[in-house]
mmCIF file of C-alpha atoms and ligand atoms in Angstrom:
data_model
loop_
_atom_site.group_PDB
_atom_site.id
_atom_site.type_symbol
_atom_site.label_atom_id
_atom_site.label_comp_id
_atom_site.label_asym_id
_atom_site.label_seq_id
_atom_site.Cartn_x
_atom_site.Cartn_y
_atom_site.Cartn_z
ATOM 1 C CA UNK A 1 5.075 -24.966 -0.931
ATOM 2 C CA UNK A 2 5.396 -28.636 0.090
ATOM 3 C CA UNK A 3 4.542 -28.697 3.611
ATOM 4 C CA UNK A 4 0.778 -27.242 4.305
ATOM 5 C CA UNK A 5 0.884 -23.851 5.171
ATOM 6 C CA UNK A 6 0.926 -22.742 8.983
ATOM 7 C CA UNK A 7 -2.519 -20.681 9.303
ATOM 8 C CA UNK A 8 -3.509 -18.046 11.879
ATOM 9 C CA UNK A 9 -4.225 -19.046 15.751
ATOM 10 C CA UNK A 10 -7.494 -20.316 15.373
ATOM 11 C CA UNK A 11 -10.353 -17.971 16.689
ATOM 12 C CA UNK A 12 -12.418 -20.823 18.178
ATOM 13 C CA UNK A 13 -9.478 -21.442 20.655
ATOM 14 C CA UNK A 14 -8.014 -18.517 21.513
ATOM 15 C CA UNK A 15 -10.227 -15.191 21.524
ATOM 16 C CA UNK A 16 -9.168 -12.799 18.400
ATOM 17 C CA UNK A 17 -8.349 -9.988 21.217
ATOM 18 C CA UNK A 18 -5.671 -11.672 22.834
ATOM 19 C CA UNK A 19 -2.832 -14.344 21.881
ATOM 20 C CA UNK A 20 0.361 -13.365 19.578
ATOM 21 C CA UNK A 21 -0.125 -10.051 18.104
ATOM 22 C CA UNK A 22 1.109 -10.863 14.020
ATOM 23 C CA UNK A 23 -0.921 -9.559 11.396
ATOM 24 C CA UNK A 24 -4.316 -11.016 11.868
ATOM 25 C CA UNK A 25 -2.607 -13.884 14.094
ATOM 26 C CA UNK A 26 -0.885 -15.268 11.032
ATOM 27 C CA UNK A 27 2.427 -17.362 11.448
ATOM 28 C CA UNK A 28 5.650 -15.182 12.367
ATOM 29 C CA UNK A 29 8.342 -15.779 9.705
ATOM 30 C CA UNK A 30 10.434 -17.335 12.039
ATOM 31 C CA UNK A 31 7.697 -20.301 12.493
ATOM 32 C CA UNK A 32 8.360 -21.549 8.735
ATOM 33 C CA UNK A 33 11.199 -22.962 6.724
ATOM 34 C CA UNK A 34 10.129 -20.577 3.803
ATOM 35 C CA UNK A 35 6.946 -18.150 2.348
ATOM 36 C CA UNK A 36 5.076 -17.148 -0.459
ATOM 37 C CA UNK A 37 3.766 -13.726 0.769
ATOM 38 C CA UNK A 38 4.964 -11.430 3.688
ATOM 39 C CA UNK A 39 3.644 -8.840 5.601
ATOM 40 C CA UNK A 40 6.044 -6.116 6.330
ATOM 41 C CA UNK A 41 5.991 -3.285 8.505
ATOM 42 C CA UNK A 42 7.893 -0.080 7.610
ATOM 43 C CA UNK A 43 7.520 2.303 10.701
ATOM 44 C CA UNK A 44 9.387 5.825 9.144
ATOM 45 C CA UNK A 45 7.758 8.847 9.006
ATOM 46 C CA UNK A 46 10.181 11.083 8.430
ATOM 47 C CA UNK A 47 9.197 12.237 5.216
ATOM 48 C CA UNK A 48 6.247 13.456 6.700
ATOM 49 C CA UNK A 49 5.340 17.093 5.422
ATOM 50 C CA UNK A 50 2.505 17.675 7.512
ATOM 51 C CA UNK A 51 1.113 15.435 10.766
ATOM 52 C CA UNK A 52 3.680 13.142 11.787
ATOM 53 C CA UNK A 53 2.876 9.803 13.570
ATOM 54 C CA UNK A 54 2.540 7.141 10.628
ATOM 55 C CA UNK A 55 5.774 5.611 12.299
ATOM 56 C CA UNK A 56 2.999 3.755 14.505
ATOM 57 C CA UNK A 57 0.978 2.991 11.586
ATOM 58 C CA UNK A 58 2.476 -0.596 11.619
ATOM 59 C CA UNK A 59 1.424 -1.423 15.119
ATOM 60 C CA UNK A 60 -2.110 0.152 15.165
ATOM 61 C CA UNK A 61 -2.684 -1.880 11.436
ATOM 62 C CA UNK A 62 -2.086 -4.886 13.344
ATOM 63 C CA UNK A 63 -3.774 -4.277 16.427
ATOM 64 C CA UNK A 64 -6.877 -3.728 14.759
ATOM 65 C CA UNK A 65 -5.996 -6.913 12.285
ATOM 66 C CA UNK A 66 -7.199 -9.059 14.988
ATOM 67 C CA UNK A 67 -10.883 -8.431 14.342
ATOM 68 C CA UNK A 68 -10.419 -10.093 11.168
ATOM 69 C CA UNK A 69 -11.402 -13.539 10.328
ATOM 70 C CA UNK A 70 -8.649 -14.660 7.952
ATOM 71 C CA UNK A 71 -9.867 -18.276 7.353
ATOM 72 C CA UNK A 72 -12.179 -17.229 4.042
ATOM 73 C CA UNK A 73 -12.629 -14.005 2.265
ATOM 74 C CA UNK A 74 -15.777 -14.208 0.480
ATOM 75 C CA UNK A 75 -15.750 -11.598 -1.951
ATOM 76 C CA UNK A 76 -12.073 -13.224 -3.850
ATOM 77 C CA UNK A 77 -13.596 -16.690 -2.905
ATOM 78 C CA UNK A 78 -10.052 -17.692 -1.683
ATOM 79 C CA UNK A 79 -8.693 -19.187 1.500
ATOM 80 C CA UNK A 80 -5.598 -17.442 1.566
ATOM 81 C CA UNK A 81 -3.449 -19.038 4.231
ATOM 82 C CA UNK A 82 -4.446 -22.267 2.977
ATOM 83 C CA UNK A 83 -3.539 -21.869 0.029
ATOM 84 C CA UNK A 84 -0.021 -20.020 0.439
ATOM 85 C CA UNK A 85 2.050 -19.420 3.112
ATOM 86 C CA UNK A 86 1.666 -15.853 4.769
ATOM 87 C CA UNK A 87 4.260 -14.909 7.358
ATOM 88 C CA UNK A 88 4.291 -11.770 9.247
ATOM 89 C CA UNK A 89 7.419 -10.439 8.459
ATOM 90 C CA UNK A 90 7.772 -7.854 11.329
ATOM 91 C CA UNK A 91 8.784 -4.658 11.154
ATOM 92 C CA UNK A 92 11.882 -3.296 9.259
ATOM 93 C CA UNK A 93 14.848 -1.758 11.375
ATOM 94 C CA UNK A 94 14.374 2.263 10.030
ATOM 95 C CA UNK A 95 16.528 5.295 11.073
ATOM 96 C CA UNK A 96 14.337 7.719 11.649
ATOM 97 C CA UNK A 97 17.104 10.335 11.412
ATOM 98 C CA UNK A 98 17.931 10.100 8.031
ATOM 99 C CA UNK A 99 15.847 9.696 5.264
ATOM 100 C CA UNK A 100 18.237 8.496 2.621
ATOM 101 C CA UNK A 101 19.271 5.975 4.891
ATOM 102 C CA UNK A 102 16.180 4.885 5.514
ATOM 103 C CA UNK A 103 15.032 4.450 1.971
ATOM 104 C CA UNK A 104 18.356 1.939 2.018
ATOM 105 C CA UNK A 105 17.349 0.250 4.779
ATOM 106 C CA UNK A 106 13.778 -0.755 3.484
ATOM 107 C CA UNK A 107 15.026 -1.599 0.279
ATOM 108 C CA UNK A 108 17.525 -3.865 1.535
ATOM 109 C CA UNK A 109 15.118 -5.433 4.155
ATOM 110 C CA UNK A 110 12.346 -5.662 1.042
ATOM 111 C CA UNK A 111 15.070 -7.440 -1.491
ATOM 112 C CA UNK A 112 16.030 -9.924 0.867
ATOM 113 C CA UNK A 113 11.906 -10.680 1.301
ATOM 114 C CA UNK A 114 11.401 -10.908 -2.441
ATOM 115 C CA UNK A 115 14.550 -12.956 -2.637
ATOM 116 C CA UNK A 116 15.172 -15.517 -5.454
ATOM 117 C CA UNK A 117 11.560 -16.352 -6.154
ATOM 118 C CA UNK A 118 9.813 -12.932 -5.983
ATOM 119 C CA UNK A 119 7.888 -13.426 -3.014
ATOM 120 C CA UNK A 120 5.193 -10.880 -2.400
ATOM 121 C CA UNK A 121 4.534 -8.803 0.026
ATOM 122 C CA UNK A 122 2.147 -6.030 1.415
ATOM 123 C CA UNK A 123 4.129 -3.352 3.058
ATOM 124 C CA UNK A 124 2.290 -1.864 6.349
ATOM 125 C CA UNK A 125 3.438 1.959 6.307
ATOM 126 C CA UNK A 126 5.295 4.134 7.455
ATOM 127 C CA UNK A 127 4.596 7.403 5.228
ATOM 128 C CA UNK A 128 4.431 7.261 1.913
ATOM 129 C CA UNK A 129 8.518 7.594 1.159
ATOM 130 C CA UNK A 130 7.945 4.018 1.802
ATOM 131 C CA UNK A 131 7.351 3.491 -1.441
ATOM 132 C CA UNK A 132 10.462 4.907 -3.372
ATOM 133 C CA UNK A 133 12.642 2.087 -1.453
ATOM 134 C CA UNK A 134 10.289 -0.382 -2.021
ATOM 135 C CA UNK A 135 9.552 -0.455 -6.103
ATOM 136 C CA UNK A 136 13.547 0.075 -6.109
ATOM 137 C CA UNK A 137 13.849 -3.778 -4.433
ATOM 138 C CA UNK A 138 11.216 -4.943 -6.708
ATOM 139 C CA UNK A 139 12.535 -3.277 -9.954
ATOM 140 C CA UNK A 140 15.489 -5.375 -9.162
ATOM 141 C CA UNK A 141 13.701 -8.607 -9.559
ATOM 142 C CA UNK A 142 10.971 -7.551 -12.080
ATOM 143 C CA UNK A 143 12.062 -4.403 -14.343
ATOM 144 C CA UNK A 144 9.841 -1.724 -14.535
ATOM 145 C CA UNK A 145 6.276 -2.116 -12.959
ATOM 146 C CA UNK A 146 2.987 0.006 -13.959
ATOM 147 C CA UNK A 147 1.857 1.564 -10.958
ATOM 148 C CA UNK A 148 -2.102 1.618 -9.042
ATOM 149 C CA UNK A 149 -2.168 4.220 -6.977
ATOM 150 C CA UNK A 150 -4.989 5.146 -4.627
ATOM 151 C CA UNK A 151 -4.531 8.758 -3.219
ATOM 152 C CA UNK A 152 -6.214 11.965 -2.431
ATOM 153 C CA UNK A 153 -2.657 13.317 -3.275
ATOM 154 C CA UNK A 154 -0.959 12.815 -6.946
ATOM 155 C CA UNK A 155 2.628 12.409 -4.618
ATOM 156 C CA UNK A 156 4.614 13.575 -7.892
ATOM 157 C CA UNK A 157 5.931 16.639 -6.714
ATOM 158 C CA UNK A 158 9.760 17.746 -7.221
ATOM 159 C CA UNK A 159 10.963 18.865 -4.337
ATOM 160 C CA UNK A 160 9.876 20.314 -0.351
ATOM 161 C CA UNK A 161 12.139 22.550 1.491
ATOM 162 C CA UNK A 162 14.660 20.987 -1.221
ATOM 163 C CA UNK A 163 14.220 17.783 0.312
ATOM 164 C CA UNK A 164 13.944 15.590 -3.270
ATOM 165 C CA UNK A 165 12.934 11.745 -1.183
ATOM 166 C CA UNK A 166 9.737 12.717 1.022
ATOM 167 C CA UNK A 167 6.236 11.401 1.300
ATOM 168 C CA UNK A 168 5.058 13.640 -1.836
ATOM 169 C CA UNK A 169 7.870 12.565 -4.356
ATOM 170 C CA UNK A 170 7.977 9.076 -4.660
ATOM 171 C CA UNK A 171 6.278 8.422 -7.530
ATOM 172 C CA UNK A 172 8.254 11.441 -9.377
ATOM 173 C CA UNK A 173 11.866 9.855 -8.163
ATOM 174 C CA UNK A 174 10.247 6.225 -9.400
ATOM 175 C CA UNK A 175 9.571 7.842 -12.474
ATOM 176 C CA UNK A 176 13.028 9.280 -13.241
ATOM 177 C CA UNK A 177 14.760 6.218 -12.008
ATOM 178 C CA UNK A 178 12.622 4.166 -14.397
ATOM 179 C CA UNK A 179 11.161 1.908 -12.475
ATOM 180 C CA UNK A 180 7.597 2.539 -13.847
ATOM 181 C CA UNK A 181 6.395 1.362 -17.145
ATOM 182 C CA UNK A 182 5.598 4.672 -19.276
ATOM 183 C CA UNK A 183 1.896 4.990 -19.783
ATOM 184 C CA UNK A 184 0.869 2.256 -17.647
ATOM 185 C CA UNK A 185 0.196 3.890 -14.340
ATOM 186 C CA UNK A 186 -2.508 5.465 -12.938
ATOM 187 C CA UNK A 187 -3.591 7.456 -9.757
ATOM 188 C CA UNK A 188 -7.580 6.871 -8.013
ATOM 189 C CA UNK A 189 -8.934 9.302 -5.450
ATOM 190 C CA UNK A 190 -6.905 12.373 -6.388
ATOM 191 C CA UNK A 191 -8.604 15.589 -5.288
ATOM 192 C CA UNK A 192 -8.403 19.053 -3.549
ATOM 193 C CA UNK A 193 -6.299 22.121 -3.939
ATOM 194 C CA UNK A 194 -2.487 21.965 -5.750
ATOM 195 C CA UNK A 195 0.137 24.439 -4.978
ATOM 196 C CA UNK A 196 0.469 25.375 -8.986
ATOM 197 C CA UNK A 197 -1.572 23.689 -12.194
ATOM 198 C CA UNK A 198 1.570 22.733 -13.544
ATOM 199 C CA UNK A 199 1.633 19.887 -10.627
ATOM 200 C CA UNK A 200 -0.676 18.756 -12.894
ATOM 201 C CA UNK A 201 1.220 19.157 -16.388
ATOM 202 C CA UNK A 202 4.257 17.070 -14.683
ATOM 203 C CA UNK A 203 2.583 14.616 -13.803
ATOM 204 C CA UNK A 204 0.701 14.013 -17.034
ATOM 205 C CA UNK A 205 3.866 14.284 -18.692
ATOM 206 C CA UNK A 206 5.539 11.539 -16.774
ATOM 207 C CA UNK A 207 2.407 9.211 -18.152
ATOM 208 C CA UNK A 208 0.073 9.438 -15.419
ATOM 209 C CA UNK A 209 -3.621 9.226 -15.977
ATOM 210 C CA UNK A 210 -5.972 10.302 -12.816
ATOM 211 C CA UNK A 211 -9.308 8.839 -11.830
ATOM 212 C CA UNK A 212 -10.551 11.773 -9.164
ATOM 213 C CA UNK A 213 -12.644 11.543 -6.217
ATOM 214 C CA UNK A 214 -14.722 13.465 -7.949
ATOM 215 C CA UNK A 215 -15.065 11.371 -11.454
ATOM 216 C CA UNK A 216 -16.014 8.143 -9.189
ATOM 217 C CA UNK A 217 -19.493 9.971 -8.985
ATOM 218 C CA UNK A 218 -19.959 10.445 -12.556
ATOM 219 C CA UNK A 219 -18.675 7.477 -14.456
ATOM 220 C CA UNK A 220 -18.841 5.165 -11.583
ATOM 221 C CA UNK A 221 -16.930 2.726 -9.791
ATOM 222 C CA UNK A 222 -17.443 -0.055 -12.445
ATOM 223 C CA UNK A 223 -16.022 1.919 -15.634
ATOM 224 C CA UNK A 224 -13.583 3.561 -13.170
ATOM 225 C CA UNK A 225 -11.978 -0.377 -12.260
ATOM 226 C CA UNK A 226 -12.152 -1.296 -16.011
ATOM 227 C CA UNK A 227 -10.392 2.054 -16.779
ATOM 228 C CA UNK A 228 -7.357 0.961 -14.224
ATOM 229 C CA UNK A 229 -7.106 -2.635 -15.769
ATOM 230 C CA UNK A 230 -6.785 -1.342 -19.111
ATOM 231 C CA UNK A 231 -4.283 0.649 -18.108
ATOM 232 C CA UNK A 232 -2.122 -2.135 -16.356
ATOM 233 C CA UNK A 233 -3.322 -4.994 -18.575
ATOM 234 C CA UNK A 234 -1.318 -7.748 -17.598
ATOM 235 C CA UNK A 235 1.920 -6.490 -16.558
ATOM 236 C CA UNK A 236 3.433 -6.417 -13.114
ATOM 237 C CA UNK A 237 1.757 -4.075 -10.845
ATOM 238 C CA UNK A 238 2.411 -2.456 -8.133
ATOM 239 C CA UNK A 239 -0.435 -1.374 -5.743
ATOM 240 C CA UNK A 240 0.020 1.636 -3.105
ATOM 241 C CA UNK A 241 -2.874 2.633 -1.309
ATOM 242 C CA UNK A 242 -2.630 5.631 0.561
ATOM 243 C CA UNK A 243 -5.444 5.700 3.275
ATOM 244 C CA UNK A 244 -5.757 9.135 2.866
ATOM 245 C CA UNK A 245 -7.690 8.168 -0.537
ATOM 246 C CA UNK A 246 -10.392 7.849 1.993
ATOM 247 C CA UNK A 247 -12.587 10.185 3.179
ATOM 248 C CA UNK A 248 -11.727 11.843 6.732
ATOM 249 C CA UNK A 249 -14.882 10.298 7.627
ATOM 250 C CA UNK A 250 -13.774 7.023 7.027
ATOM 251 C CA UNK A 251 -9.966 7.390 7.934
ATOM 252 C CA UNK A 252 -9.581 10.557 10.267
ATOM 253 C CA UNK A 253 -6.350 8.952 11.321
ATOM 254 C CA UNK A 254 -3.688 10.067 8.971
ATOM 255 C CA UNK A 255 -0.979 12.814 7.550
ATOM 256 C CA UNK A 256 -2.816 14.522 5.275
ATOM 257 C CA UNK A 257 -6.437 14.879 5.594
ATOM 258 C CA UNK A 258 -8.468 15.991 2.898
ATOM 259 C CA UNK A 259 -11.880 16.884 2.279
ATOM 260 C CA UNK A 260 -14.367 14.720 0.012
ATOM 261 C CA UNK A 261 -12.844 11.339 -0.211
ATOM 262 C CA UNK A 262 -13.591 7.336 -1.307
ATOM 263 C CA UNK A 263 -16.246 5.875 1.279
ATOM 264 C CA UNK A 264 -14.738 2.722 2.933
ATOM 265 C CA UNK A 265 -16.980 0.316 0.696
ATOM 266 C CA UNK A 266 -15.838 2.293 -2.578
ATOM 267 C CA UNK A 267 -12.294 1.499 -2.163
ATOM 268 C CA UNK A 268 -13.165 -2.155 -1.227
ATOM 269 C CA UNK A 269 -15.543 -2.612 -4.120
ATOM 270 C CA UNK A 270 -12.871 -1.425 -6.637
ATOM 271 C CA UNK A 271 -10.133 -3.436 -5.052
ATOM 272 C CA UNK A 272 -12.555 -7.011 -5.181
ATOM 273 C CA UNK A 273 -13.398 -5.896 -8.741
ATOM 274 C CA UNK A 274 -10.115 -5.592 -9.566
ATOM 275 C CA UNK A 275 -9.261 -9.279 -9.263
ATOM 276 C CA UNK A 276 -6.435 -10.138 -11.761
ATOM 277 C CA UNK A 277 -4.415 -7.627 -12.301
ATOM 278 C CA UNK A 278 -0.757 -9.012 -11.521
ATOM 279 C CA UNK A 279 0.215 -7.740 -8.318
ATOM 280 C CA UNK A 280 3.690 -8.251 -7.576
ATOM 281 C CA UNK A 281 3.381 -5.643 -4.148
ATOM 282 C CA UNK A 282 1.310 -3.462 -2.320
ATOM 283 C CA UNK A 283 1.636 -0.734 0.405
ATOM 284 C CA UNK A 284 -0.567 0.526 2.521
ATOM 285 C CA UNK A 285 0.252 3.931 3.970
ATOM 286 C CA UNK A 286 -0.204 7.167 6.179
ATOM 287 C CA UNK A 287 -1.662 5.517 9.214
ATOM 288 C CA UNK A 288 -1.130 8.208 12.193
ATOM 289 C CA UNK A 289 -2.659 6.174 14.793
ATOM 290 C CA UNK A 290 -2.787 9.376 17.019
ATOM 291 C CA UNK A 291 -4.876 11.166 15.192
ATOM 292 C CA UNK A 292 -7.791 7.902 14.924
ATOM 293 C CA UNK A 293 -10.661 7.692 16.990
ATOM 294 C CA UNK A 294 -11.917 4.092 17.767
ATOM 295 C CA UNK A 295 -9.723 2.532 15.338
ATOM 296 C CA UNK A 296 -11.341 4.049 12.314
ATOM 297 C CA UNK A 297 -8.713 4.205 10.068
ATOM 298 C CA UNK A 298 -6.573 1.374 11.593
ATOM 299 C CA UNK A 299 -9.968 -1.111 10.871
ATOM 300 C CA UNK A 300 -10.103 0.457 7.104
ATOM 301 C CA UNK A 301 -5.924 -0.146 6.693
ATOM 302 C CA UNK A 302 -6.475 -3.974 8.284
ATOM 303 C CA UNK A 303 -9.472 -4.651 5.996
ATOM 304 C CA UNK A 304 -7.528 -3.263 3.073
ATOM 305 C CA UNK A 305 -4.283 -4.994 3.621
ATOM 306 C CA UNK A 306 -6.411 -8.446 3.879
ATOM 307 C CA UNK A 307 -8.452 -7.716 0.646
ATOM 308 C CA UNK A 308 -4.394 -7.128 -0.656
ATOM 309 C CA UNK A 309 -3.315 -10.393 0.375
ATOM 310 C CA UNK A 310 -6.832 -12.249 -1.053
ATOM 311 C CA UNK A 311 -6.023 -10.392 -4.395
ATOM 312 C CA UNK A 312 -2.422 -11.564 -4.685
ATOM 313 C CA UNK A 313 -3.423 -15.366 -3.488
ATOM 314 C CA UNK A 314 -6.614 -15.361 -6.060
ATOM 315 C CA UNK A 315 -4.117 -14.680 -8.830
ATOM 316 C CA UNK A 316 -1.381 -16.285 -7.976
HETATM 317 MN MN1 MN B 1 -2.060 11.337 0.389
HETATM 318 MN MN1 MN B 2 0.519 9.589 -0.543
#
């Protein structure tokens, strides 16, 4: 960028709680002439299988972006929006009566961010169909991507009710469509109950390793992060974070609860430690604001999407 980057309203002035309500009171895109990274919100849940209601995930993220103070995160040593320009992008026009349509309308709204360049961008979910549409708009600019994938769910499945595009298949229809590098990919978090072991055959046999919940306690999260950036090595990655990876405890707030998840400062300690893998974009997903208490989960997503943003600017 030539011009300095537009920051975030500045906290000393005007309170965090009020002023405009962007992501973490950073510029709108419409303030600037042009962007390195965008924040984009994607409010669909109608691939939803169980508790609807991430459709306000998008809003609630932001509300609760405002406790954040963007000027300096200390873990990636960066000062992001100094350093780049970060727009919030808004939110994404999505049918929510139609959910191939949908999936065209996010990818179209998601090409024209990346645009000539390949801008980055976190996506704000939405469920996680979100997904599908969105490694489609970046497999146009970049090829095939390996895929991070924090989840208490492995979201490989075939088909529900016969529906083939839904919050559980994205990663299978990625797969087919080959927009994920072969062997490169890998799934954190994963636990619970699966309707049939073979859930698990698939998926190995479409190349995906799995870190579970449960293997965080024995190997820990150090070997765990160095496990995931062998894996990707130095290829374009893309990062989805389902915030159901988290414990109930920590994000009560979503879809698809389940039992025995990541603590809060797990999933932050592996993202900071994972500084330098190429992230090219990032989702964060399955924020059902109804179902919070306090702003929980909505805190967790914020936090998240920031350490996302730090990541992509310290490697940029
Ligand atoms: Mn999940
Ligand atoms: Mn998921």
């Amino acid at each position: 960028m030539s011009e300095s980057p537009v920051g975030a309203v500045p906290a000393t002035q005007v309170p965090r709680y009020a002023g405009k309500g962007t992501f973490a009171r950073i510029a709108d895109i419409h303030e600037v002439t042009d962007y390195d990274i965008a924040v984009v919100g994607l409010p669909f849940d109608g691939g939803t299988s169980y508790r609807p209601g991430a459709r306000f995930g998008p809003m609630a993220v932001r509300q609760a972006a405002r406790t954040l103070r963007p000027g300096f995160h200390v873990e990636f040593g960066v000062a992001p929006l100094e350093q780049v320009q970060i727009v919030d992008a808004g939110d994404i026009t999505i049918t929510p009566f139609d959910i191939p349509e949908a999936c065209t309308q996010i990818e179209r709204g998601m090409r024209e961010i990346i645009g000539d360049r390949a801008r980055k961008f976190v996506a704000i979910g939405g469920d996680h169909t979100v997904a599908l549409p969105n490694l489609r708009a970046l497999h146009a600019f970049h090829g095939p991507m390996a895929l991070v994938h924090f989840d208490a769910h492995l979201d490989t499945w075939d088909t529900y009710f016969n529906a083939p595009v839904t919050h559980g298949t994205p990663f299978r229809r990625a797969f087919e469509e080959g927009l994920l590098i072969e062997d490169h990919s890998i799934h954190v978090g994963i636990r619970g109950p699966i309707y049939d072991r073979m859930d698990l055959e698939d998926d190995a046999r479409m190349g995906f390793k799995i870190i579970r919940a449960g293997d965080l306690d024995v190997m820990g999260v150090e070997a765990a992060v160095d496990v995931v950036a062998r894996r990707v090595d130095d290829l374009p990655v893309y990062l989805s974070i389902d915030i159901d990876v988290l414990d109930p405890a920590f994000a009560p707030g979503t879809g698809t609860p389940e039992s025995g998840g990541l603590t809060s400062r797990e999933l932050l300690r592996m993202l900071r430690q994972l500084n330098g893998i190429n992230v090219v974009g990032a989702d964060v997903v399955e924020v059902a604001p109804a179902y919070d208490h306090a702003e929980i989960t909505s805190i967790a997503a914020a936090t998240v999407v920031f350490d996302l943003l730090s990541l992509i600017v310290a490697n940029g």
